[in-house]
Coordinates of C-alpha atoms in Angstrom, one line a residue:
M187 CA 17.2 6.4 9.8
D188 CA 18.7 4.0 12.3
S189 CA 16.2 1.8 14.1
A190 CA 17.4 3.1 17.4
D191 CA 16.7 6.7 16.4
D192 CA 13.5 8.2 17.6
S193 CA 13.4 11.2 15.3
F194 CA 11.8 11.5 11.9
L195 CA 12.0 15.1 10.9
G196 CA 12.6 15.8 7.2
P197 CA 10.4 15.7 4.1
L198 CA 7.3 15.4 6.3
T199 CA 7.7 19.0 7.4
E200 CA 8.8 20.7 4.2
D201 CA 5.5 22.7 4.0
G202 CA 5.7 23.7 7.7
P203 CA 4.8 21.8 10.9
S204 CA 1.1 22.6 10.8
A205 CA 0.5 22.5 7.1
G206 CA -2.7 20.7 6.1
F207 CA -3.9 19.8 9.6
L208 CA -7.3 21.5 10.0
D209 CA -10.4 19.7 11.2
D210 CA -12.9 20.4 8.3
G211 CA -15.8 18.4 9.8
K212 CA -15.1 15.5 7.4
N213 CA -11.6 14.5 8.2
T214 CA -10.4 14.9 11.8
I215 CA -6.8 16.0 12.5
G216 CA -6.2 12.5 13.7
S217 CA -7.3 11.0 10.4
Q218 CA -5.2 13.4 8.5
L219 CA -2.2 12.6 10.7
A220 CA -2.8 8.9 10.1
S221 CA -2.8 9.4 6.3
R222 CA 0.4 11.4 6.4
L223 CA 2.2 8.9 8.6
R224 CA 0.8 6.0 6.6
E225 CA 2.3 7.3 3.5
A226 CA 5.6 7.9 5.3
I227 CA 5.7 4.3 6.5
I228 CA 4.7 2.7 3.2
S229 CA 7.2 4.8 1.3
G230 CA 10.0 3.9 3.7
E231 CA 10.5 7.5 4.9
L232 CA 9.8 6.1 8.4
E233 CA 11.9 2.9 8.5
A234 CA 10.6 -0.4 9.7
G235 CA 11.3 -0.9 13.4
S236 CA 12.0 2.7 14.1
K237 CA 10.7 4.3 17.3
I238 CA 8.1 7.1 17.1
N239 CA 8.7 9.7 19.8
L240 CA 5.4 11.3 20.6
D241 CA 6.9 14.5 21.9
K242 CA 9.0 15.0 18.7
A243 CA 6.0 14.0 16.5
R244 CA 3.7 16.5 18.4
K245 CA 6.2 19.3 17.8
T246 CA 6.8 18.3 14.2
F247 CA 3.2 18.5 13.3
N248 CA 2.2 21.2 15.8
V249 CA -0.6 19.1 17.2
S250 CA -1.7 18.0 20.6
L251 CA -1.2 14.4 21.8
S252 CA -4.9 13.5 21.5
P253 CA -5.1 13.6 17.7
L254 CA -1.6 12.1 17.4
R255 CA -2.6 9.1 19.5
E256 CA -5.8 8.8 17.4
G257 CA -3.8 8.7 14.2
L258 CA -1.4 6.1 15.6
A259 CA -4.3 4.0 16.9
R260 CA -5.6 3.8 13.3
L261 CA -2.1 2.7 12.1
I262 CA -2.0 0.0 14.7
S263 CA -5.2 -1.4 13.4
D264 CA -3.7 -1.2 9.9
G265 CA -0.7 -3.3 11.0
L266 CA 1.7 -0.5 10.3
V267 CA 2.5 0.6 13.8
E268 CA 3.0 -1.4 17.0
F269 CA 2.7 -0.4 20.7
Q270 CA 4.4 -2.1 23.5
D271 CA 4.1 -1.3 27.2
N272 CA 7.2 0.6 28.5
R273 CA 8.6 0.9 25.0
G274 CA 6.0 3.0 23.2
Y275 CA 5.2 3.2 19.5
R276 CA 7.3 1.8 16.7
V277 CA 6.9 1.4 13.0
A278 CA 6.0 -2.3 12.5
P279 CA 9.0 -4.4 11.4
I280 CA 9.3 -6.3 8.1
S281 CA 10.0 -10.0 7.8
L282 CA 9.8 -12.8 5.3
A283 CA 7.1 -14.5 7.3
N284 CA 5.0 -11.3 7.3
L285 CA 5.5 -10.9 3.5
E286 CA 4.5 -14.5 2.9
E287 CA 1.3 -14.1 5.0
V288 CA 0.4 -10.9 3.2
T289 CA 1.0 -12.5 -0.2
S290 CA -1.1 -15.6 0.6
L291 CA -4.0 -13.5 2.0
R292 CA -4.0 -11.2 -1.0
E293 CA -4.1 -14.3 -3.3
E294 CA -7.2 -15.5 -1.5
L295 CA -9.1 -12.2 -0.8
E296 CA -8.4 -10.2 -3.9
V297 CA -9.1 -13.1 -6.2
F298 CA -12.4 -13.7 -4.3
A299 CA -13.2 -9.9 -4.6
L300 CA -12.5 -9.9 -8.3
R301 CA -14.7 -12.9 -8.8
E302 CA -17.5 -11.2 -7.0
S303 CA -16.9 -8.0 -8.9
M304 CA -17.3 -9.8 -12.2
R305 CA -20.5 -11.3 -10.9
L306 CA -22.0 -8.0 -9.7
G307 CA -20.2 -5.2 -11.4
D308 CA -21.9 -3.0 -13.9
V309 CA -20.9 -1.2 -17.1
D310 CA -19.6 1.8 -15.2
W311 CA -17.3 -0.5 -13.2
E312 CA -16.0 -2.0 -16.4
G313 CA -15.2 1.5 -17.7
N314 CA -13.5 2.4 -14.5
V315 CA -11.3 -0.7 -14.8
M316 CA -10.1 0.2 -18.3
R317 CA -9.5 3.8 -17.4
A318 CA -7.4 2.8 -14.4
L319 CA -5.4 0.4 -16.6
H320 CA -4.8 3.1 -19.3
R321 CA -3.6 5.6 -16.7
L322 CA -1.3 3.0 -15.1
N323 CA 0.2 1.7 -18.4
R324 CA 0.8 5.2 -19.7
T325 CA 2.9 6.1 -16.6
E326 CA 6.6 5.7 -16.5
R327 CA 8.5 4.3 -13.5
D328 CA 12.2 4.8 -13.3
A329 CA 14.3 3.9 -10.3
A330 CA 16.7 6.8 -11.1
R331 CA 13.7 9.3 -10.7
P332 CA 11.9 8.7 -7.4
E333 CA 9.1 11.0 -8.3
T334 CA 8.0 8.6 -11.1
L335 CA 7.9 5.7 -8.7
E336 CA 5.6 7.6 -6.3
H337 CA 3.2 8.5 -9.1
W338 CA 3.3 4.9 -10.5
E339 CA 2.6 3.5 -7.0
T340 CA -0.5 5.7 -6.6
L341 CA -1.9 4.6 -9.9
H342 CA -1.0 1.0 -9.3
R343 CA -2.9 0.9 -6.0
E344 CA -5.8 2.6 -7.8
F345 CA -5.9 0.0 -10.5
H346 CA -5.9 -3.0 -8.0
L347 CA -8.7 -1.4 -5.9
T348 CA -10.7 -0.5 -9.0
L349 CA -10.6 -4.1 -10.2
I350 CA -12.3 -5.3 -7.1
S351 CA -14.5 -2.2 -6.5
G352 CA -17.6 -3.9 -8.0
C353 CA -17.8 -6.7 -5.4
G354 CA -20.4 -4.9 -3.2
K355 CA -18.7 -6.0 0.0
P356 CA -17.3 -3.1 2.0
L357 CA -15.6 -5.2 4.6
L358 CA -13.8 -7.2 2.0
L359 CA -12.7 -4.1 0.2
H360 CA -11.4 -2.7 3.6
F361 CA -9.3 -5.9 4.2
C362 CA -7.9 -5.9 0.7
S363 CA -6.9 -2.2 1.1
L364 CA -5.1 -3.0 4.3
L365 CA -3.2 -5.9 2.6
L366 CA -2.2 -3.6 -0.3
N367 CA -0.8 -1.1 2.2
L368 CA 1.3 -3.9 3.9
N369 CA 2.4 -5.3 0.6
D370 CA 3.4 -1.8 -0.8
R371 CA 6.0 -1.4 2.0
Y372 CA 7.9 -4.3 0.6
R373 CA 7.5 -3.3 -3.0
R374 CA 8.8 0.2 -2.3
I375 CA 11.9 -1.3 -0.8
F376 CA 12.4 -3.4 -4.0
L377 CA 11.7 -0.4 -6.4
I378 CA 14.3 1.8 -4.7
R379 CA 16.9 -0.4 -6.6
T380 CA 15.0 -1.4 -9.7
S381 CA 12.2 -0.3 -12.0
G382 CA 10.9 -3.9 -12.1
D383 CA 12.1 -7.1 -13.7
R384 CA 9.1 -8.3 -15.5
N385 CA 6.4 -7.0 -17.9
V386 CA 3.9 -5.9 -15.3
G387 CA 2.1 -3.7 -17.9
Q388 CA 1.2 -6.8 -19.9
E389 CA 0.1 -8.6 -16.7
H390 CA -2.2 -5.8 -15.7
S391 CA -3.6 -5.6 -19.3
E392 CA -4.4 -9.4 -19.3
I393 CA -6.1 -9.1 -15.9
A394 CA -8.2 -6.1 -16.9
Q395 CA -9.2 -7.5 -20.4
G396 CA -10.2 -10.8 -18.9
T397 CA -12.1 -9.0 -16.2
V398 CA -14.2 -6.8 -18.5
A399 CA -14.8 -9.8 -20.8
R400 CA -16.2 -11.6 -17.7
D401 CA -13.9 -14.5 -18.3
V402 CA -13.9 -15.4 -14.6
E403 CA -11.4 -18.2 -14.4
Y404 CA -8.9 -16.6 -16.8
A405 CA -9.0 -13.2 -15.0
C406 CA -8.8 -14.7 -11.5
E407 CA -5.9 -17.0 -12.4
K408 CA -4.0 -14.1 -14.0
L409 CA -4.5 -12.0 -10.8
R410 CA -3.4 -14.8 -8.6
Q411 CA -0.3 -15.4 -10.6
H412 CA 0.4 -11.7 -10.7
I413 CA 0.2 -11.4 -6.9
H414 CA 2.2 -14.6 -6.4
R415 CA 5.1 -13.6 -8.7
T416 CA 5.3 -10.2 -7.0
G417 CA 5.5 -11.9 -3.6
T418 CA 8.2 -14.3 -4.9
N419 CA 10.3 -11.5 -6.3
L420 CA 10.0 -9.5 -3.1
R421 CA 10.9 -12.5 -1.0
N422 CA 14.0 -13.2 -3.0
H423 CA 15.0 -9.6 -2.8
L424 CA 14.6 -9.4 1.0
A425 CA 16.6 -12.7 1.3
T426 CA 19.6 -11.1 -0.5
K427 CA 19.4 -8.2 2.0
G428 CA 19.7 -10.7 4.9
I429 CA 16.1 -10.1 6.2
A430 CA 14.7 -13.2 7.8

């Protein structure tokens, strides 16, 4: 989609404009819209910098403006959508500076969360880490088959969040989740062209095994290196595409 275009009809509406949007008392229509739009942004279905036309979005999803604005407000707080007076809503742009900031914050916050998880996590948490690793490493990702990339991305996110889930700090987990969302936008762009250029399976295994062994310095350093190398690969890829 061209950045000047304000439409985004397509795969979002394959199941019908109102499919899945029903306030069930637990998840409001606004929160469901936020989840649907969040995935569309992270996956690249809604392109960085593109305008979000409220009237077209309202008709697409067959909802009123109130829950739509609620959903977009959530995405603004997530850093995925921007609002400007007289210009309206747009998908947040991507840049090398933003990627570098996201990478450096992940290195600090996720490593700290992992350290705290190893200090506080119980046996059930250890089991969850190894199960998440097994599911991820048994899942294929092939750039020629987009559906495999989507499934791998879901399990990859689950693995990273499970690693730090024992930290006992809800705010820290929330911040780490937001940073993963922001980072995933860049990795999805990279994975459209490649299935990866390094042995991420081995890296994930080293992190997980060090974690359940409670080898704090080893596991934390392996995670930091993993995040840093990913950031470097993504930065180099964006530079070749002329993104400043």
